[in-house]
Short mmCIF file of C-alpha atoms (C1' of nucleotides) in Angstrom, two decimals:
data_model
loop_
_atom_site.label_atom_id
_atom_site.label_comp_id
_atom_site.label_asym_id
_atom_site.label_seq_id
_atom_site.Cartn_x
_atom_site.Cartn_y
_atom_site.Cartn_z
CA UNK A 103 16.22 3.58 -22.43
CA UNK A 104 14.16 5.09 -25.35
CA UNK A 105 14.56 3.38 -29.02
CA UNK A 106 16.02 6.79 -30.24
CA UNK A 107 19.01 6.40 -27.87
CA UNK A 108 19.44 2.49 -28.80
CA UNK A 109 19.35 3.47 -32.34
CA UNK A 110 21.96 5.76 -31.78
CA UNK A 111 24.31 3.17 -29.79
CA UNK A 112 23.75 0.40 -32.40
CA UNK A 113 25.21 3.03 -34.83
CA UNK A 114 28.52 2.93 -32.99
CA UNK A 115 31.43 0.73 -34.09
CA UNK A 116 31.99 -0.56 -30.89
CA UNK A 117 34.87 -1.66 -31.40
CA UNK A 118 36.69 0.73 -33.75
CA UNK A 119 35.19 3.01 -30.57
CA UNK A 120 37.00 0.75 -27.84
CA UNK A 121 40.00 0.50 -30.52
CA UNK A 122 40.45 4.36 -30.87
CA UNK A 123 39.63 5.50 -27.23
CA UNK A 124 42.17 2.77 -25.32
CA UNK A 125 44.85 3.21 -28.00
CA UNK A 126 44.82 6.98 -27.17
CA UNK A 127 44.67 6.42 -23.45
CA UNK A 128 47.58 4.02 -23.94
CA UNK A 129 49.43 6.85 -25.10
CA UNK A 130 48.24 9.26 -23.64
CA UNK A 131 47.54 7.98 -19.62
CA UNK A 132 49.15 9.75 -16.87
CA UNK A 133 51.60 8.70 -14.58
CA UNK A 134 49.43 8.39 -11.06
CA UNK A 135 50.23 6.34 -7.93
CA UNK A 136 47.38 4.02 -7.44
CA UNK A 137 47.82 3.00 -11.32
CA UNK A 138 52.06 1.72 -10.06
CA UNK A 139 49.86 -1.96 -10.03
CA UNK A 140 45.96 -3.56 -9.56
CA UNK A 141 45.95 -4.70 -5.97
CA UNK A 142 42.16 -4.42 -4.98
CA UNK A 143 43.18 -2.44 -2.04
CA UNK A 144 45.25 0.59 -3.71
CA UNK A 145 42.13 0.58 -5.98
CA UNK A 146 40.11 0.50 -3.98
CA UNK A 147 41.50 3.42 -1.70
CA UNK A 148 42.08 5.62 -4.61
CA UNK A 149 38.43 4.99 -5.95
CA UNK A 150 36.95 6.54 -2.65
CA UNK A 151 39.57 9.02 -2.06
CA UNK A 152 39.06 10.25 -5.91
CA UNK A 153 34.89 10.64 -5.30
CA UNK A 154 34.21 14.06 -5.86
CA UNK A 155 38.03 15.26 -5.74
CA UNK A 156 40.88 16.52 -8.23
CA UNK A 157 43.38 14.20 -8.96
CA UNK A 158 45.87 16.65 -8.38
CA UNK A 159 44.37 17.10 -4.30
CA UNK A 160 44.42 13.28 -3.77
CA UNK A 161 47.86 12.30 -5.30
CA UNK A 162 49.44 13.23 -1.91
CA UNK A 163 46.69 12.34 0.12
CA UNK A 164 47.13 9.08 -1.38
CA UNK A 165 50.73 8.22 -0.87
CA UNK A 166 51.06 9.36 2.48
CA UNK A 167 47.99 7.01 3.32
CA UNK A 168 49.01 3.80 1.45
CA UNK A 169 52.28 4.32 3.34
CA UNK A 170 50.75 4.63 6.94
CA UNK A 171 48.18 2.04 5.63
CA UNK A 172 49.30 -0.22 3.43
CA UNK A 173 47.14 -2.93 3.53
CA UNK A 174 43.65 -4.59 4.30
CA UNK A 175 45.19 -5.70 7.76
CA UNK A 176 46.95 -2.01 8.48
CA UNK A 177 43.93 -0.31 7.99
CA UNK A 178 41.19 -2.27 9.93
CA UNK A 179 44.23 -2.84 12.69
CA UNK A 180 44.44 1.28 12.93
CA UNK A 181 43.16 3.55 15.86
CA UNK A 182 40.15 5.13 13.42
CA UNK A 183 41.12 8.75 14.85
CA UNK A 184 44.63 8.27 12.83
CA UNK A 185 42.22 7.31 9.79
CA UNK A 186 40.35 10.64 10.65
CA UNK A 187 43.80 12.24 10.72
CA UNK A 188 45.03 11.31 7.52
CA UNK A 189 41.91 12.24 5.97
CA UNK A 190 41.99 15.88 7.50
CA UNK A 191 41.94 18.55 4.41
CA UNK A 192 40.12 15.92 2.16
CA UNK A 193 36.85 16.48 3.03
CA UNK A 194 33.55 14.05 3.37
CA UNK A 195 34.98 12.29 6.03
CA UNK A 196 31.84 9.95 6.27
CA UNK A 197 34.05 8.30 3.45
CA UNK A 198 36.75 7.66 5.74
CA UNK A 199 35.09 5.82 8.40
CA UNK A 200 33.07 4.08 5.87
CA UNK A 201 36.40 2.69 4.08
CA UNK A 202 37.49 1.12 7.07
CA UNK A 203 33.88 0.03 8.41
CA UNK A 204 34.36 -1.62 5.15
CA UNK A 205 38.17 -2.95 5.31
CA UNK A 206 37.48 -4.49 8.19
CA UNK A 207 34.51 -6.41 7.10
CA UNK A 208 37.03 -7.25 4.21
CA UNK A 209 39.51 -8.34 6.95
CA UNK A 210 36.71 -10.28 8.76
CA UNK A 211 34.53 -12.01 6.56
CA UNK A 212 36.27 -11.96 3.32
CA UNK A 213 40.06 -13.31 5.09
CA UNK A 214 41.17 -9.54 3.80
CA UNK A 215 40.96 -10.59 -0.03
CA UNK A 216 38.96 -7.52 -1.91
CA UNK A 217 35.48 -9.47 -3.06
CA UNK A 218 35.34 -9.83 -6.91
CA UNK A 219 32.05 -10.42 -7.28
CA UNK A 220 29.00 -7.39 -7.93
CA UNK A 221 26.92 -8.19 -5.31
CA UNK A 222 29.61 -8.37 -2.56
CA UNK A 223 31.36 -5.37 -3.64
CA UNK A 224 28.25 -3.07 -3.82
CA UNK A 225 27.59 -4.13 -0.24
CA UNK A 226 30.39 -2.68 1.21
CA UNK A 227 30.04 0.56 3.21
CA UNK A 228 30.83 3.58 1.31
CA UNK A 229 30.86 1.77 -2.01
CA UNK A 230 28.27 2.87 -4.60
CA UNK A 231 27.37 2.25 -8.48
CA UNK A 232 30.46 3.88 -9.29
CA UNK A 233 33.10 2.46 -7.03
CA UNK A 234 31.77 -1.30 -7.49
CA UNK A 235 32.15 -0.66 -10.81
CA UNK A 236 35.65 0.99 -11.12
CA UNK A 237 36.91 -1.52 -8.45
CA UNK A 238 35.42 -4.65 -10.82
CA UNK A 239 36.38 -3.05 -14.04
CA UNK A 240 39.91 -2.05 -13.04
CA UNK A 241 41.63 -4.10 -10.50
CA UNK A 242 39.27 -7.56 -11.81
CA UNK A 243 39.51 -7.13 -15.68
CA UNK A 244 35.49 -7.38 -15.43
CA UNK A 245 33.28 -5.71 -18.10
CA UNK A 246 31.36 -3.27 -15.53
CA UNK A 247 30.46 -0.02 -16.30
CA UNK A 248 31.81 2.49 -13.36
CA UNK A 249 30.09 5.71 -14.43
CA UNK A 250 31.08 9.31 -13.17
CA UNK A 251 30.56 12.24 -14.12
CA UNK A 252 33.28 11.93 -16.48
CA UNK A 253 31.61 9.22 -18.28
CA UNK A 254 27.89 11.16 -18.47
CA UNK A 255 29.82 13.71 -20.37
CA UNK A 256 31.78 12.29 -22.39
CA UNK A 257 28.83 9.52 -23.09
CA UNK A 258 26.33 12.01 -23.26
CA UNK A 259 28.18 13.89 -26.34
CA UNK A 260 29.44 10.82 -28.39
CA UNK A 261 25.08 9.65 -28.25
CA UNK A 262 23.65 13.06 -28.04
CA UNK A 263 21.96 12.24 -24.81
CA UNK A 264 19.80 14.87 -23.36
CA UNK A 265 18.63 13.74 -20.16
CA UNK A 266 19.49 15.77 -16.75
CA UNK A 267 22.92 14.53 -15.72
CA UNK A 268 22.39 16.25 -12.10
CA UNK A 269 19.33 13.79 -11.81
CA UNK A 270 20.00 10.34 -10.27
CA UNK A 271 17.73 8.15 -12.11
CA UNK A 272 19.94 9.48 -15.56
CA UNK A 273 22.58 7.30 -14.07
CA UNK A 274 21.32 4.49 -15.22
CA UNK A 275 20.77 5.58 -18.68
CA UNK A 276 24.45 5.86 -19.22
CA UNK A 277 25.08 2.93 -17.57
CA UNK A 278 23.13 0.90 -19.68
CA UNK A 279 24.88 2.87 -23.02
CA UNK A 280 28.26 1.91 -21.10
CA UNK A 281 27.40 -2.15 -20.82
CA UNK A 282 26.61 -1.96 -24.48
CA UNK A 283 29.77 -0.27 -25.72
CA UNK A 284 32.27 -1.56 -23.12
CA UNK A 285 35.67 -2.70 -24.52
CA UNK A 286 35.67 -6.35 -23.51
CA UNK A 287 39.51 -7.15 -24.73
CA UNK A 288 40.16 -4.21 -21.58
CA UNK A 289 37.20 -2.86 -19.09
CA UNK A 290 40.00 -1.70 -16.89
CA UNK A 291 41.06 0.33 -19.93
CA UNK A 292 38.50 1.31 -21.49
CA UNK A 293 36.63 2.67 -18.21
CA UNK A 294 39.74 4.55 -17.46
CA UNK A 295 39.81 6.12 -20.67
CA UNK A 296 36.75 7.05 -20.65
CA UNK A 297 37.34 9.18 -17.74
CA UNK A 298 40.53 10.42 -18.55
CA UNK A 299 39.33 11.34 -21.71
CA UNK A 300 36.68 13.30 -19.72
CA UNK A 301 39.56 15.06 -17.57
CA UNK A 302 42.10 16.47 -20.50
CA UNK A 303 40.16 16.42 -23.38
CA UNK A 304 36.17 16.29 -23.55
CA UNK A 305 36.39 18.85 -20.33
CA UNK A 306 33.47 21.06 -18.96
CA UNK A 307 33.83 24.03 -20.87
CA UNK A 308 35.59 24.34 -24.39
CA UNK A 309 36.65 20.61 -25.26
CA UNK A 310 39.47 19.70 -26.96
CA UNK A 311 37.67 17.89 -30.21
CA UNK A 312 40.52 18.52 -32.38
CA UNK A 313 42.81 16.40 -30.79
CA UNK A 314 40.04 13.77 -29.47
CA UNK A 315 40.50 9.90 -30.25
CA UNK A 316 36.91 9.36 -30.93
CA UNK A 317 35.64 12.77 -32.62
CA UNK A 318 34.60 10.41 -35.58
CA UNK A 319 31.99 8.65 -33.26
CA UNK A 320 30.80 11.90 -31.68
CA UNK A 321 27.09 12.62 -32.16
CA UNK A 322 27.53 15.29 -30.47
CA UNK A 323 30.03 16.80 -32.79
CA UNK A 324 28.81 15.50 -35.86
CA UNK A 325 25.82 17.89 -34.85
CA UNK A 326 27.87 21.20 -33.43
CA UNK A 327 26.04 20.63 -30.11
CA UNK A 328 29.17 19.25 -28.05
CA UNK A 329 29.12 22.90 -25.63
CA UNK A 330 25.37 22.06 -25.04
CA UNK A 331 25.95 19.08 -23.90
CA UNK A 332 25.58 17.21 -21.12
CA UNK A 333 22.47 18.98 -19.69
CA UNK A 334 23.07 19.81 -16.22
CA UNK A 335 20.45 21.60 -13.72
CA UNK A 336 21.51 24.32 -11.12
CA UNK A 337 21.44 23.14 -8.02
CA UNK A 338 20.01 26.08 -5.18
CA UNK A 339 22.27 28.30 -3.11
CA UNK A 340 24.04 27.67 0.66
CA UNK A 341 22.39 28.99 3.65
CA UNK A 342 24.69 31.20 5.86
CA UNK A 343 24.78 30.01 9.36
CA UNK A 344 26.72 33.10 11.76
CA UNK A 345 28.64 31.48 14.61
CA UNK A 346 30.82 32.28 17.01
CA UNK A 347 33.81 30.55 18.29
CA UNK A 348 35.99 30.67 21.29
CA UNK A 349 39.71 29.69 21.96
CA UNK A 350 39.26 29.11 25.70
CA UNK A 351 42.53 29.16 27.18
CA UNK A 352 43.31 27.70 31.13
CA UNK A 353 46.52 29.00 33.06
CA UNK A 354 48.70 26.04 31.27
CA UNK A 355 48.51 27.35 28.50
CA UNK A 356 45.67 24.81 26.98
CA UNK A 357 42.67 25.51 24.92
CA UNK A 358 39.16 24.02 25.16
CA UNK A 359 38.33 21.42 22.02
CA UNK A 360 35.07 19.13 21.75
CA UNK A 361 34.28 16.65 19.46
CA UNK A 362 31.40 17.07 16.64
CA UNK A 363 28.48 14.50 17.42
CA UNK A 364 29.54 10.86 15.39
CA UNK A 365 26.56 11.98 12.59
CA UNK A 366 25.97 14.32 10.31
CA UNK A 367 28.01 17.21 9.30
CA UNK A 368 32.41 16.78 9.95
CA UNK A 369 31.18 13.70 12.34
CA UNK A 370 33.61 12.94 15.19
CA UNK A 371 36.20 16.06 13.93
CA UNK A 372 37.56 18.60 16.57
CA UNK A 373 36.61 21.62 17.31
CA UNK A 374 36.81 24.96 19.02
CA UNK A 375 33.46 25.29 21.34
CA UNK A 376 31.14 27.11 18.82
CA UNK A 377 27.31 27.97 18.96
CA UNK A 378 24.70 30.29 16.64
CA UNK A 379 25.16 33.82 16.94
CA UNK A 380 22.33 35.19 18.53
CA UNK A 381 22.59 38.83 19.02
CA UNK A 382 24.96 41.59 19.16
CA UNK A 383 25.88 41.12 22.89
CA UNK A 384 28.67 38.58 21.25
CA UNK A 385 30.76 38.50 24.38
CA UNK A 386 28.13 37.94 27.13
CA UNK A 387 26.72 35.03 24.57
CA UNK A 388 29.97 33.55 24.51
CA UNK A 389 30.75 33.49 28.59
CA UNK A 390 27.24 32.06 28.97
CA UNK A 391 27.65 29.49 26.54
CA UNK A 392 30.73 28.66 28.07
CA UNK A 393 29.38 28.21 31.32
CA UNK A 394 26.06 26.77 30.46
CA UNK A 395 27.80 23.80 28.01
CA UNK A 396 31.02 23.19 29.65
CA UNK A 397 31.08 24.06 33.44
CA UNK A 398 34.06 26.83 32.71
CA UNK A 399 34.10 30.34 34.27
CA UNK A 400 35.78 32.64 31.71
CA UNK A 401 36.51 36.44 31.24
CA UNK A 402 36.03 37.31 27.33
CA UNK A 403 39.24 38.86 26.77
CA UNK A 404 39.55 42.68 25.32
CA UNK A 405 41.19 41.88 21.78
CA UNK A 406 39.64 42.31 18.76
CA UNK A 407 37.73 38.89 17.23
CA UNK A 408 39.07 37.23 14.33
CA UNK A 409 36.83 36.68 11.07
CA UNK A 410 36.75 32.82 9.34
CA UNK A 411 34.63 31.56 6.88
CA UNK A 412 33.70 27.99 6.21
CA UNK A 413 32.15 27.55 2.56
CA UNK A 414 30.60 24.10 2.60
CA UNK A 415 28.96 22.97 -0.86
CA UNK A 416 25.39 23.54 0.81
CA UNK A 417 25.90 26.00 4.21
CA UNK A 418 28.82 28.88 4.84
CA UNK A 419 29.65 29.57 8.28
CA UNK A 420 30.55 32.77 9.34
CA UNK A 421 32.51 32.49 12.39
CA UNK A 422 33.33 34.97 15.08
CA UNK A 423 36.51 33.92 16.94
CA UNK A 424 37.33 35.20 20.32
CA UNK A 425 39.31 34.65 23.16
CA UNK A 426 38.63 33.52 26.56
CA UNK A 427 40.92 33.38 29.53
CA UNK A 428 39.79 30.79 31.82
CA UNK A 429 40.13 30.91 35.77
CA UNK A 430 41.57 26.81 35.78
CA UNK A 431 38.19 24.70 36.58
CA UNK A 432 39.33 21.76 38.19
CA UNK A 433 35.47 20.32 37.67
CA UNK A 434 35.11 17.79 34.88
CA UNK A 435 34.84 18.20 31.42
CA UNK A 436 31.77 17.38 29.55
CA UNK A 437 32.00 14.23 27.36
CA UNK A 438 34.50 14.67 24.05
CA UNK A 439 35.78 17.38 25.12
CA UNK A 440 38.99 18.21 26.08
CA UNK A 441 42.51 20.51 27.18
CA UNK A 442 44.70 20.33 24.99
CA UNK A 443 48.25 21.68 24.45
CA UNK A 444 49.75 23.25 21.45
CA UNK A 445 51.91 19.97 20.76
CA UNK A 446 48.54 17.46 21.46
CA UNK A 447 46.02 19.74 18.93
CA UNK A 448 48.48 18.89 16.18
CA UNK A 449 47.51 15.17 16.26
CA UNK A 450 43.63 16.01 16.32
CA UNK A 451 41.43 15.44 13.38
CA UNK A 452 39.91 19.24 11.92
CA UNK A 453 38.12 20.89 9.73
CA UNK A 454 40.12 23.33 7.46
CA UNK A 455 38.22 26.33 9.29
CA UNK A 456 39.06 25.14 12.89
CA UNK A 457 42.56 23.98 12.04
CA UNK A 458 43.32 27.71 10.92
CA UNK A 459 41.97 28.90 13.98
CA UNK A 460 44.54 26.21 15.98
CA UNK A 461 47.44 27.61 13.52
CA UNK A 462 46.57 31.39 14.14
CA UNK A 463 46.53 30.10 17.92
CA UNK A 464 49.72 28.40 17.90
CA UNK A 465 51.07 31.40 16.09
CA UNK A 466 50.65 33.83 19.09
CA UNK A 467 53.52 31.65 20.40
"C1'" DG B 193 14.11 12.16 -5.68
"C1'" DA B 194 16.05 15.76 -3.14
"C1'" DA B 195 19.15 16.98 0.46
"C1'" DT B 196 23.26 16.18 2.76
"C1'" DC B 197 28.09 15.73 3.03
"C1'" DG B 198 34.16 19.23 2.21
"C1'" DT B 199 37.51 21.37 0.00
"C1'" DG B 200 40.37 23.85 -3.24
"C1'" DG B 201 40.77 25.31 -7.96
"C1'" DT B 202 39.17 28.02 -11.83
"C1'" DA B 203 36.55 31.07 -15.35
"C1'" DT C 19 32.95 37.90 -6.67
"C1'" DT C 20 30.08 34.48 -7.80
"C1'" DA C 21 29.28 30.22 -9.62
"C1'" DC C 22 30.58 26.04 -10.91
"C1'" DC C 23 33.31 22.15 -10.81
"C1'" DA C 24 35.85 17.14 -9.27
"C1'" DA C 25 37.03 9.31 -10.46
"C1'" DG C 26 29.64 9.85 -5.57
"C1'" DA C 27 27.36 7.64 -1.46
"C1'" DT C 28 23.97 7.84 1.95
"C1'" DT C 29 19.69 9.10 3.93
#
DNA sequence: GAATCGTGGTA
DNA sequence: TTACCAAGATT
């Protein structure tokens, strides 16, 4: 940290600061499920279901889980494709299977009480900076910074700091700004406000300084540069991947699902057989593919294909769908992969584009 | 440090 | 429509 920036934070009446910003959020918090009391857990949850996701998409998320799950012991005790299940819609599902990698090493090691101190909290799978921080701060009363990109904007206008928010290493510049200022009567409090502040009033685009608890400490108004701020670098455009997709259906009235390799992109979620597009030929592709990967003998069928889209923060798929009637192969199936029913495809694990393609399947009745 | 990893909402 | 955004972690 540069002497500028301490300067700047030595300027700030730190408490007056923690004063103002946790009597407004006192006032002003809203009413949200995981805030109902501090168990570690329901923290805990909501911290990794909240990474990267609206409030508004997790609140039901959220209830429905702590209800299936409601404890340390349900979780690590549950079948980890119902986990995968009640994730489906959420999105980075790595954080999923991470949470209850991590449960159960709570349930194991720890006798299923949530670790209070730093060390054994960051080394929990699928817990970060952030999350050892919020999970410290707010269900342990401990004075941690938990910063998110909530707190790098709102942080970054109250000390005018200019440094690349999309860059990692600027992490720890606000972190170090948050240690210093932290509320120590209220962490929990004064972390949450912080980020709530960052969600209704010091937003994006056009924030709310006239009604904002701590305008008075605000370099950044004090200055007029509060839309300039935080600095934030463009990151480069998804590829487009074309693919096409097949609802393979036997004389039972099943359809053909796999499951995506445990790694890397929607690990271990269902799926309709898909490959690259390669080609115009689309239907010869597809009855090759399907013999080639799965040992099934199938006539394209004559209907027109469907058109989905995946958008994916980094790749957009642009899927073909067709059908496929399948003359029944009694021969095995390939591993992960299996027939399925109308009623059993229900209770799989998705991705939002596949589970359209499953509704628009189920439609045709 | 940059790339990867989802999805739905909004200007 | 495009682009960006939202309580980040992992590789």
């Amino acid at each position: 940290m540069n002497e500028e920036l301490e300067k700047r934070i030595k300027k700030v009446n730190a408490k007056k600061f923690g004063d103002d910003l946790v009597g407004w959020f006192e006032q002003e918090m809203r009413d949200l499920p995981w805030r109902e009391n501090q168990d570690p857990y329901r923290v805990w949850v909501s911290e990794i279901m909240l990474q990267q996701t609206r409030v508004d998409t997790v609140i039901p998320y959220y209830n429905r889980f702590m209800e299936q799950f409601p404890t340390v012991e349900a979780l690590a005790n549950a079948p980890e494709d119902q986990v995968l299940k009640a994730w489906e819609g959420l999105g980075y599902y790595s954080r999923a299977r991470n949470l209850q990698a991590a449960v159960r090493e709570v349930h194991e090691t720890y006798n299923g009480i949530v670790p209070d101190s730093p060390k054994e909290i960051f080394a929990l799978k699928g817990v970060g900076p952030y999350t050892a921080g919020a999970i410290l701060s707010i269900a342990y009363g401990k004075p941690e910074p938990a910063v998110d990109g909530n707190v790098m904007r709102v942080m970054s206008r109250i000390l005018s700091i200019w440094d690349d928010i999309a860059k990692p290493a600027s992490r720890k510049v606000f972190e170090a700004a948050v240690r210093e200022l932290i509320y120590r009567e209220n962490p929990s409090y004064f972390n949450q406000a912080l980020m709530e502040l960052g969600a209704i009033v010091c937003t994006p685009t056009s924030p709310s300084c006239f009604l904002c608890p701590v305008q008075s400490h605000c370099a950044a108004f004090a200055e007029g540069s509060q839309q300039e701020l935080p600095v934030k670098s463009k990151k480069k455009a998804a590829k487009t991947v074309e693919l096409l997709t097949v609802i393979a259906e036997n004389n039972k009235g099943e359809v053909l699902v796999t499951q995506r390799p445990e790694q890397g992109l929607l690990a271990n979620m269902w799926e309709f057989p898909s490959f690259e597009k390669n080609g115009t030929d689309i239907s010869s592709q597809m009855s090759e593919f399907l013999l080639s990967d799965y040992q099934v003998e199938a006539v394209i069928t004559d209907e027109e294909w469907l058109a989905q889209d995946h958008i994916f923060t980094h790749l957009i798929w642009k899927m073909q769908v067709g059908r496929a009637k399948v003359s029944m192969a009694d021969t095995a199936l390939p591993e992960k992969t299996l027939w399925v029913s109308k009623d059993k495809i229900e209770k799989l694990a998705m991705p939002v584009s596949h589970r359209k393609i499953a509704n628009r399947w189920s439609a045709l009745t």
